[in-house]
Coordinates of C-alpha atoms in Angstrom, one line a residue:
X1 CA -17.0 -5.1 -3.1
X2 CA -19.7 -3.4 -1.4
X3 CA -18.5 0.3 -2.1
X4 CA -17.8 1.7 -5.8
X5 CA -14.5 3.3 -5.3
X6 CA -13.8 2.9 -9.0
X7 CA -16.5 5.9 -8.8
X8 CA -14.9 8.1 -6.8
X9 CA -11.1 7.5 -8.4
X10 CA -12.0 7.7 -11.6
X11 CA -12.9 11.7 -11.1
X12 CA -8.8 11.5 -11.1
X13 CA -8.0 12.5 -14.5
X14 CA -5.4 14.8 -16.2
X15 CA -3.1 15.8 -14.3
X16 CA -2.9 12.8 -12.3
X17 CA 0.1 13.6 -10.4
X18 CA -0.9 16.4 -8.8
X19 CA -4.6 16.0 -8.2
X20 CA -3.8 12.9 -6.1
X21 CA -2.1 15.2 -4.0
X22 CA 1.7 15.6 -2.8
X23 CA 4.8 16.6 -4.4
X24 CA 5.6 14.2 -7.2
X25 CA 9.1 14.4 -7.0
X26 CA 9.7 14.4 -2.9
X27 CA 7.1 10.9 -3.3
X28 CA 8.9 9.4 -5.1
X29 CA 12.2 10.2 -3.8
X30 CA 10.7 9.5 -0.3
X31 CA 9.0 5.8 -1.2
X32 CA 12.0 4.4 -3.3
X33 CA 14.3 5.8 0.2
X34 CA 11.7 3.9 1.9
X35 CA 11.5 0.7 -0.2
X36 CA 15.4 -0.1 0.2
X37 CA 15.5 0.9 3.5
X38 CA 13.2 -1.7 4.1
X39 CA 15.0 -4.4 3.0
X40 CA 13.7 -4.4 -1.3
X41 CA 15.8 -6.9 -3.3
X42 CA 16.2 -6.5 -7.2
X43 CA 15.1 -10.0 -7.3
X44 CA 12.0 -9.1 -5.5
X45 CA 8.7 -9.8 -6.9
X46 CA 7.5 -6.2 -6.1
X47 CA 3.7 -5.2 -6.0
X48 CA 2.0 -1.4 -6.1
X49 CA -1.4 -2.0 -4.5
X50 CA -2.9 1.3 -5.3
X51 CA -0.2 2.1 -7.7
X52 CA -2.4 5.0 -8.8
X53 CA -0.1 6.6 -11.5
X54 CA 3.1 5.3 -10.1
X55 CA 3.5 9.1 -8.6
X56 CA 5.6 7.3 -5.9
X57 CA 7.2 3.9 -7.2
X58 CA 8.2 4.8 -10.6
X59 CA 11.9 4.9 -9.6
X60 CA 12.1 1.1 -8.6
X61 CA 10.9 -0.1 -12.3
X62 CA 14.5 0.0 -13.3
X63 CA 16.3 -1.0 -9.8
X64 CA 14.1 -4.6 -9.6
X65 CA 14.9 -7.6 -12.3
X66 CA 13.3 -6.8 -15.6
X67 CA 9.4 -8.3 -15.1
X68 CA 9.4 -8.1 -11.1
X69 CA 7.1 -4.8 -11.0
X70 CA 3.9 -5.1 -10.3
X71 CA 0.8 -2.4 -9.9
X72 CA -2.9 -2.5 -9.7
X73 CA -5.7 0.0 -8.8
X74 CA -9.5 0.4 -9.1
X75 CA -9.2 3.5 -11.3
X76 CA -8.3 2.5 -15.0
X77 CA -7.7 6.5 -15.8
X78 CA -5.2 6.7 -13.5
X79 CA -3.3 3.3 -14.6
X80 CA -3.0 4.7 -18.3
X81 CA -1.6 7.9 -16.9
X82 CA 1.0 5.6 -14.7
X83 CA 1.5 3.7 -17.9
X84 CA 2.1 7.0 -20.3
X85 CA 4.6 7.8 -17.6
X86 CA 7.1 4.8 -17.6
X87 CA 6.9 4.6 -21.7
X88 CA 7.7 8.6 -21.3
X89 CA 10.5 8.0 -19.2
X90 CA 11.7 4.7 -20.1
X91 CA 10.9 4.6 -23.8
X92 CA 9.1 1.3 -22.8
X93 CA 7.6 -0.5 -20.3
X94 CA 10.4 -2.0 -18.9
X95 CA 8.8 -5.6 -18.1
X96 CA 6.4 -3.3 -15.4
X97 CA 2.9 -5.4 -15.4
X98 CA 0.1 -2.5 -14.8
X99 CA -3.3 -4.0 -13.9
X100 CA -7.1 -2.9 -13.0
X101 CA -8.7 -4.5 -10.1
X102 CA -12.4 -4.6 -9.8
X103 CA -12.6 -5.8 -6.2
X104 CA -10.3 -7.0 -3.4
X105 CA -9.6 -10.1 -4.9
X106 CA -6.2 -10.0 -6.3
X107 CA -5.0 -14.2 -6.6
X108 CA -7.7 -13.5 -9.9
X109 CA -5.2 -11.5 -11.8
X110 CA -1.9 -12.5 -10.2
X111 CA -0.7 -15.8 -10.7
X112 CA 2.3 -15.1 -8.6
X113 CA 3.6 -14.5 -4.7
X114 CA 4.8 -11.0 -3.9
X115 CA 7.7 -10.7 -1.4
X116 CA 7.1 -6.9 -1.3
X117 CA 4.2 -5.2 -1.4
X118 CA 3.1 -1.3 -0.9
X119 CA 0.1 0.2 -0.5
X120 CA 0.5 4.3 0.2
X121 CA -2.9 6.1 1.3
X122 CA -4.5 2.8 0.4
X123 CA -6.4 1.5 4.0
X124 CA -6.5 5.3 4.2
X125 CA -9.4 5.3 1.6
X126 CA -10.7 2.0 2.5
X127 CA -14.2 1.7 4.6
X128 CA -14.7 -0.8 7.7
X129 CA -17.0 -2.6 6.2
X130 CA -13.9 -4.0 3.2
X131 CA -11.0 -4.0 5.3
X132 CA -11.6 -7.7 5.9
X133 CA -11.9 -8.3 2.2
X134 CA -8.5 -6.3 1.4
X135 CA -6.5 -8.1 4.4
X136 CA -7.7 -11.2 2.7
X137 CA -6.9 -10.6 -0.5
X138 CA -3.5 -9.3 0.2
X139 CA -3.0 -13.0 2.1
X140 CA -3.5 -14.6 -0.8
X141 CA -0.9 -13.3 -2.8
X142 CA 1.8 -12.7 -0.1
X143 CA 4.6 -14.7 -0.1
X144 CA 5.0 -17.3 3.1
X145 CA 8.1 -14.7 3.8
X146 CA 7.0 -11.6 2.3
X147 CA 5.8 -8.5 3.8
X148 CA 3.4 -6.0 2.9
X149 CA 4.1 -2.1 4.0
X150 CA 0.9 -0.1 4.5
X151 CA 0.1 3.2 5.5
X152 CA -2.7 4.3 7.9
X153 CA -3.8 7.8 9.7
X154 CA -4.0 6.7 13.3
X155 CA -6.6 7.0 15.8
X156 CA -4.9 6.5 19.5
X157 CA -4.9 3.6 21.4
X158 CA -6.7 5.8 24.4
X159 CA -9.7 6.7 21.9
X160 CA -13.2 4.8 22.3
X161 CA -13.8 4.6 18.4
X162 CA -12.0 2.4 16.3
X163 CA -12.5 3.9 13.7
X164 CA -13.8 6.9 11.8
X165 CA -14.7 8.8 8.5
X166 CA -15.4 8.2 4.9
X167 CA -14.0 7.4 1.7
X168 CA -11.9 10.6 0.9
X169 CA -10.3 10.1 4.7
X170 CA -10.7 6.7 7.0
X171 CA -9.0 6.8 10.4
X172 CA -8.2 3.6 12.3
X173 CA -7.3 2.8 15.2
X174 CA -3.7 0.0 15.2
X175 CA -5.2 -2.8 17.9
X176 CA -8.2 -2.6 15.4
X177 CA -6.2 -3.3 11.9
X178 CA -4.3 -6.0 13.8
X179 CA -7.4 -8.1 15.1
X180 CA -8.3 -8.3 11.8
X181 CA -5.2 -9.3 10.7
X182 CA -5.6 -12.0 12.9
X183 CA -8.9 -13.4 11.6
X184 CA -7.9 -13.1 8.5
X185 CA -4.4 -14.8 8.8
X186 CA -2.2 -12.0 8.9
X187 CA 0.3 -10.8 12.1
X188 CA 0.4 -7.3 11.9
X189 CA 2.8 -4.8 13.9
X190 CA 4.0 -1.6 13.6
X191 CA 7.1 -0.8 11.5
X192 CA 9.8 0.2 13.7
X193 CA 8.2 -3.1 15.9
X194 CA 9.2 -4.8 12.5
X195 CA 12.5 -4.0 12.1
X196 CA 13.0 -4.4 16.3
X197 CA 15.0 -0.5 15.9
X198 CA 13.5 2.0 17.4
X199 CA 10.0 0.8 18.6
X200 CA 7.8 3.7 17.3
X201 CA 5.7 5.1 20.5
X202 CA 2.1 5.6 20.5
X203 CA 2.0 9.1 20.2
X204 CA 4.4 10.2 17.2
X205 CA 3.7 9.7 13.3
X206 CA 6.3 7.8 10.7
X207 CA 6.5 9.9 8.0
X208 CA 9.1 7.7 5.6
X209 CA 6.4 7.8 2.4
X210 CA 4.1 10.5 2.3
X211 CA 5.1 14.0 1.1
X212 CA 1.7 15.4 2.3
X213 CA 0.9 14.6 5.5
X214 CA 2.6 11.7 7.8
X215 CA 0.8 8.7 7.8
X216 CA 1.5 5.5 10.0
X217 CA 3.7 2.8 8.7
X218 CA 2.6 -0.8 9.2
X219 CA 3.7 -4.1 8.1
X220 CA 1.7 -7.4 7.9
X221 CA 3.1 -11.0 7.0
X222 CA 1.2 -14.2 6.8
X223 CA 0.6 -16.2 9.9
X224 CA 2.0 -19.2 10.5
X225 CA -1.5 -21.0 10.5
X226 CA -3.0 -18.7 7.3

């Protein structure tokens, strides 16, 4: 990993749900909503990428198969807050497997295939120069028929740039993420393109899983020839 985000997200301390912004509550309401909607099965192997504190997925520990929850993030701080919270409202940890990731390379500590993964204000955080390195490593532990639901803040298609900002905001543009998709072995579309209802346009946010401000909704899944 060429950037030390474990740096910047380890200033995330305390109270964790609140100083990674949003409305705990309306997040979680708003992902788990999301998560079904999209098709989650209990029997779904189910991972957090970017779990943070589980501010958002917390609710779907007790809907999946005992075991099938999954979560990693570069800040350890905020994974023992995420792990105080499911002991505080479950009285144990319910099978949920919390882990710390170091870099972008996440076959190391998963021996397994996810058929749902979710990553909220995750490539929002992320700079150019690693999105190949997190496309990849998402590949590599994607199911041959999973999915994996991102979010993104959008630059349009009609901008010159594609892309823009820093490590507390990165803006992308779509064609952009989805050429790299491409090299990397990963067909990426937009989500209403996904679900072939209601094509989103270029010009309007989805706004299914953030509280705080609407983010884009994407989906990738491996290519046939990854």
């Amino acid at each position: 990993m060429t950037t030390n985000y474990a740096s910047y997200w380890n200033e995330y301390e305390g109270d964790a749900l609140t100083k990674v912004g949003g409305e705990p509550e309306l997040e979680e309401y708003l992902q788990s909503r999301f998560c079904l909607s999209a098709g989650l099965r209990e029997k779904d192997n189910f991972l957090d990428y970017g779990c943070g504190c589980l501010r958002g997925t917390i609710g779907l520990i007790r809907y999946l198969q005992e075991g099938h929850f999954h979560g990693c993030d570069i800040s350890e701080k905020l994974l023992a807050a995420g792990d105080l919270r499911i002991v505080n409202r479950y009285g144990g940890d319910m099978g949920a497997k919390l882990k710390p990731i170091s870099d972008f390379d996440l076959s190391y500590i998963w021996k397994k295939k996810f058929d749902f993964i979710l990553s909220v204000s995750l490539v929002t955080h992320i700079l150019e120069s690693d999105i190949r390195a997190c496309f990849r490593g998402v590949r590599d532990v994607l199911a041959d028929d999973g999915r994996w639901f991102f979010t993104i803040y959008p630059i349009w298609e009609t901008e010159e740039r594609e892309f823009g900002g820093d490590i507390g905001v990165m803006f992308y543009k779509r064609s952009f993420l989805k050429k790299i998709g491409e090299e990397v072995g990963l067909d990426i579309v937009d989500y209403g393109e996904d679900l072939k209802e209601n094509p989103v346009k270029s010009n309007q946010f989805l706004t299914h899983v953030n509280s705080g401000l609407g983010q884009w909704v994407m989906v990738a899944r491996k290519s046939y020839n990854a």
